[in-house]
CSV table of C-alpha atoms in Angstrom, one decimal:
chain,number,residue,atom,x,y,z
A,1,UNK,CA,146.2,85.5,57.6
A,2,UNK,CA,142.8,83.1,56.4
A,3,UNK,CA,144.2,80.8,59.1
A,4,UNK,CA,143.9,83.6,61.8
A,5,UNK,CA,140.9,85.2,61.3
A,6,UNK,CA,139.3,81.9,61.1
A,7,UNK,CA,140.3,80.6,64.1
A,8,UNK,CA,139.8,84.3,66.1
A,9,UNK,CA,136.2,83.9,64.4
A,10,UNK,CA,135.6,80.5,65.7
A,11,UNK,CA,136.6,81.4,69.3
A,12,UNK,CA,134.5,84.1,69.1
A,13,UNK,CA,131.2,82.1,68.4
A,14,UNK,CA,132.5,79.5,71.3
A,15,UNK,CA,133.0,82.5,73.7
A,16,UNK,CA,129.4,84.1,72.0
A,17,UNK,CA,127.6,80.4,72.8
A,18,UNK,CA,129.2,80.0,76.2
A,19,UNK,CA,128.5,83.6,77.3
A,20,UNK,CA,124.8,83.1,76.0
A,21,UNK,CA,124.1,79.8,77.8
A,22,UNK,CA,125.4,81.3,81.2
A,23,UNK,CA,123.1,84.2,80.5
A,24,UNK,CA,120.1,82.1,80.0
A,25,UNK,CA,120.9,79.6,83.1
A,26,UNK,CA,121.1,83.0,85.4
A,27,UNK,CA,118.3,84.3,83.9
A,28,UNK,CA,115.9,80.7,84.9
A,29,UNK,CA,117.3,81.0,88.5
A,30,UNK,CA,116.3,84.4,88.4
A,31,UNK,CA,112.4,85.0,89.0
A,32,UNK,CA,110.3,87.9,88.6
A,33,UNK,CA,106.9,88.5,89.5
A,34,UNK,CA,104.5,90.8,88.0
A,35,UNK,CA,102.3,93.1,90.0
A,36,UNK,CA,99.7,90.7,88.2
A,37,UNK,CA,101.4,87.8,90.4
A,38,UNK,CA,101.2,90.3,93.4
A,39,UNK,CA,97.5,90.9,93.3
A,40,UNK,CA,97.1,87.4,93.1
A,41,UNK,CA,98.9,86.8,96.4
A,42,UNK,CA,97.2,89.8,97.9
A,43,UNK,CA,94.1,87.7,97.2
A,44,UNK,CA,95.6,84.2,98.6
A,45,UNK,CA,96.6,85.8,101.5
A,46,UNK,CA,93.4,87.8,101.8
A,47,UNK,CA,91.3,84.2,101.2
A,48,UNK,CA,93.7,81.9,103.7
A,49,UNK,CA,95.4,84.3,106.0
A,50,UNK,CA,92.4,86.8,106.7
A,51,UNK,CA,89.2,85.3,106.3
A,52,UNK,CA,90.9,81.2,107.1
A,53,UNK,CA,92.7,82.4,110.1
A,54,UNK,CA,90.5,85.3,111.1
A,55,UNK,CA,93.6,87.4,113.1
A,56,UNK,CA,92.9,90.0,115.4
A,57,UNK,CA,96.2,92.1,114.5
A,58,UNK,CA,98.5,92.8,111.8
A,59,UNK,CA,102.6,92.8,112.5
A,60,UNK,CA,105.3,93.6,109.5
A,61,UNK,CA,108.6,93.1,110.2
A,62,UNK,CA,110.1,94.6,107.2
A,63,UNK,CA,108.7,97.7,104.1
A,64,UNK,CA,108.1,95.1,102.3
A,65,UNK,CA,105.7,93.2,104.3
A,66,UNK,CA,103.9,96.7,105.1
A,67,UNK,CA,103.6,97.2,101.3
A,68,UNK,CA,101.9,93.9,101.3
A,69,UNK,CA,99.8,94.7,104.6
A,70,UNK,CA,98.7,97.5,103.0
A,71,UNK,CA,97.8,95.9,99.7
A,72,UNK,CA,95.3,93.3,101.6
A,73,UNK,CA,94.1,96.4,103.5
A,74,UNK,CA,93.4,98.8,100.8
A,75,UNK,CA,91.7,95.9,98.2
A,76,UNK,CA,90.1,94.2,100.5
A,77,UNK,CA,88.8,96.2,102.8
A,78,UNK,CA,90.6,94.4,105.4
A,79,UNK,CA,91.0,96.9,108.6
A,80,UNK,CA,92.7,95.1,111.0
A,81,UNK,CA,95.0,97.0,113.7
A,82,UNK,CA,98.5,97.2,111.8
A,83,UNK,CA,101.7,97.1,113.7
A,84,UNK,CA,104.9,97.6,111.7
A,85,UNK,CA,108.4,96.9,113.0
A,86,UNK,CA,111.7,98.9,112.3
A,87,UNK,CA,113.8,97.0,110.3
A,88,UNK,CA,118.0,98.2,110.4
A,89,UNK,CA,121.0,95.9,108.5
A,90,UNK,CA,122.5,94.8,111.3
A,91,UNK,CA,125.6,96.7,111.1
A,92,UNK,CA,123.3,100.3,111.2
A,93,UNK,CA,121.3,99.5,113.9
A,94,UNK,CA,120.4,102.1,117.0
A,95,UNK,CA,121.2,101.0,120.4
A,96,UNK,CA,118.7,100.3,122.7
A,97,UNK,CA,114.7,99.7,122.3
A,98,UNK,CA,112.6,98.1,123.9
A,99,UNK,CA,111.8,94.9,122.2
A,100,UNK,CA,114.7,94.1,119.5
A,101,UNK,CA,115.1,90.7,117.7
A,102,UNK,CA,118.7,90.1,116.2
A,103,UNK,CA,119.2,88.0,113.3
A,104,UNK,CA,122.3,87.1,111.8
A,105,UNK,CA,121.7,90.2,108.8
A,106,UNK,CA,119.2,92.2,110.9
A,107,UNK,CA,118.2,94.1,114.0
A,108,UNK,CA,114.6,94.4,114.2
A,109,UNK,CA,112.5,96.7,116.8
A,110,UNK,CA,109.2,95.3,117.3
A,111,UNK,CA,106.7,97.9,117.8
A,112,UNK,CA,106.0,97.7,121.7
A,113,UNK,CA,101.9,98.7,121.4
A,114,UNK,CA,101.9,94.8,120.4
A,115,UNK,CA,102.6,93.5,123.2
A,116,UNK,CA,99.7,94.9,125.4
A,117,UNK,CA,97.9,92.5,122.9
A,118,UNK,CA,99.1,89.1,123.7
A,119,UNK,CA,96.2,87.4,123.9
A,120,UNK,CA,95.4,88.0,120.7
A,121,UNK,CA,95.8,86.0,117.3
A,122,UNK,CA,98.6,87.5,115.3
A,123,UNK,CA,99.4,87.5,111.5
A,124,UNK,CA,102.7,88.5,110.2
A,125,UNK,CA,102.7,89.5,106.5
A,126,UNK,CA,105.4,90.1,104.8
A,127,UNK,CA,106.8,90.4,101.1
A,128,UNK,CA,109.0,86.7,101.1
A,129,UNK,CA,110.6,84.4,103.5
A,130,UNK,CA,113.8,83.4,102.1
A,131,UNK,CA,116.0,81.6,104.5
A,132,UNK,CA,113.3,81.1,107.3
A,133,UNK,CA,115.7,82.4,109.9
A,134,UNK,CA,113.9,85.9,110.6
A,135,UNK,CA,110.2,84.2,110.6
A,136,UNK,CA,112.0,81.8,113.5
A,137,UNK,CA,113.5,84.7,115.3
A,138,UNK,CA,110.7,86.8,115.9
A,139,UNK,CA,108.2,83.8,116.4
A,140,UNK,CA,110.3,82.6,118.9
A,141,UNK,CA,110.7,86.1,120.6
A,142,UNK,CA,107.0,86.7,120.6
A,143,UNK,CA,106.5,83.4,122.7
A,144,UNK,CA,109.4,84.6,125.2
A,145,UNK,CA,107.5,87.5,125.5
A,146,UNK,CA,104.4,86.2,126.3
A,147,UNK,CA,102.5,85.3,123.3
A,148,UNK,CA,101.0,82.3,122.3
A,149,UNK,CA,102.7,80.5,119.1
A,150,UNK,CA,99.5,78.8,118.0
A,151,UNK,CA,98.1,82.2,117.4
A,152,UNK,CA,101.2,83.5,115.1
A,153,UNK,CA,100.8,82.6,112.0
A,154,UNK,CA,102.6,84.0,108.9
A,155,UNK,CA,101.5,85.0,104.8
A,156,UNK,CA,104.2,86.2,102.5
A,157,UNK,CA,103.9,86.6,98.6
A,158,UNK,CA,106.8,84.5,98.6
A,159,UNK,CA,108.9,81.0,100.1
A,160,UNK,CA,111.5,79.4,98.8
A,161,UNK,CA,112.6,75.7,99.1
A,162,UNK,CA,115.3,76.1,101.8
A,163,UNK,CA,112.6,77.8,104.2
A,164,UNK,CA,110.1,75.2,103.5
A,165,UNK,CA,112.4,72.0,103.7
A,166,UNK,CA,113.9,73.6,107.0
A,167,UNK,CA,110.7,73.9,108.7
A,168,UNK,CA,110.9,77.6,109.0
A,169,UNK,CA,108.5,78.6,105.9
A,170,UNK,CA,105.4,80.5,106.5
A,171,UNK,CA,101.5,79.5,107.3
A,172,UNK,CA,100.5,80.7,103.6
A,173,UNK,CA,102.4,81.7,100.8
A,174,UNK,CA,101.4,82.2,96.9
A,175,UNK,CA,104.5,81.2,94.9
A,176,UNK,CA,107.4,78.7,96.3
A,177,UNK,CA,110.6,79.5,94.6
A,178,UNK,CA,114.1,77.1,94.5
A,179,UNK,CA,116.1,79.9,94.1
A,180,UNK,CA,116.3,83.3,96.4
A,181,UNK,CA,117.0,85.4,93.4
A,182,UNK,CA,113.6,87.0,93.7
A,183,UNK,CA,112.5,90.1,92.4
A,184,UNK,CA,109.2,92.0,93.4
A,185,UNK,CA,107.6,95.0,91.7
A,186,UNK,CA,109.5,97.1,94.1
A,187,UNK,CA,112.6,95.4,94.1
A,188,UNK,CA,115.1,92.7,94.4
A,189,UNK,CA,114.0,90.7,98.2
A,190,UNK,CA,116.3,90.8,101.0
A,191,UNK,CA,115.3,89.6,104.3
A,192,UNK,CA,113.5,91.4,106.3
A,193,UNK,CA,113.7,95.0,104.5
A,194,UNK,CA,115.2,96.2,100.8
């Protein structure tokens, strides 16, 4: 009876070590930032994407990004006009609309006021660019449509290494993540909406 207990005891502390090292390796892929880390991308953005690019409008493609719109807005005193898209997962999306952009996880209505503005210097802010794809998609439909794509540029909080390496990352960014595991203040990132 020793015999068995010792050995259920040892397996026990090889499962407890295992289990624990998994746990820690998840928990370093993982990365949460602070609404400390937020208000210091709200000023990076603010500094680079504002006052560096000087835009004449404002376009969010996802709650997110008009969370962080808002957030330059609202600290700095940064009153630009605001355009925010309609972001639906792709299998809930409305028919129709004027000016959609499909990804390959997301349907997303462009607000059509923006385009009586196409001579104008855009900045697209939004919470992260994960994959790049979305950024691509409505940058490349904004050109088809009209506008120039030396006067899009795009500020997220957030960028991770696969956007950056694939040449689909934004203009200015605060933090550049390996992983997409990224958690905001509000909530676990998904591109474009949560």
């Amino acid at each position: 009876m020793d015999i068995l207990g010792l050995i259920i005891g040892i397996i026990g502390v090889v499962v407890s070590v295992y289990y624990g090292i998994k746990s820690k390796r998840l928990e370093e892929r993982i990365r949460r930032f602070s609404w400390d880390d937020v208000s210091d991308a709200i000023e990076y953005i603010y500094r680079h994407g504002i006052l560096g690019y000087k835009p004449d409008l404002i376009l969010t493609v996802s709650m997110p990004g008009t969370i962080v719109a808002s957030l330059v807005a609202a600290r700095k005193g940064s009153y630009l006009p605001f355009f925010s898209s309609r972001p639906y997962p792709k299998r809930k999306a409305p028919s129709g609309g004027d000016h959609v952009v499909e990804t390959t996880k997301w349907t997303i209505e462009l607000p059509a006021e923006i385009f009586a503005h196409k001579d104008m210097r855009v900045l697209v802010i939004d919470g992260a660019v994960l994959t790049g794809d979305t950024l691509n998609s409505v940058s490349q439909y904004l050109t088809n449509n009209g506008f120039q794509r030396s006067k899009i540029k795009w500020a997220t909080l957030v960028a991770t290494d696969l956007a950056i390496q694939s040449g689909k990352g934004p203009d200015f960014y605060k933090f550049r993540v390996a992983d997409p595991n990224v958690y905001l203040p509000w909530g676990r990132v998904q591109e474009p909406g949560l």
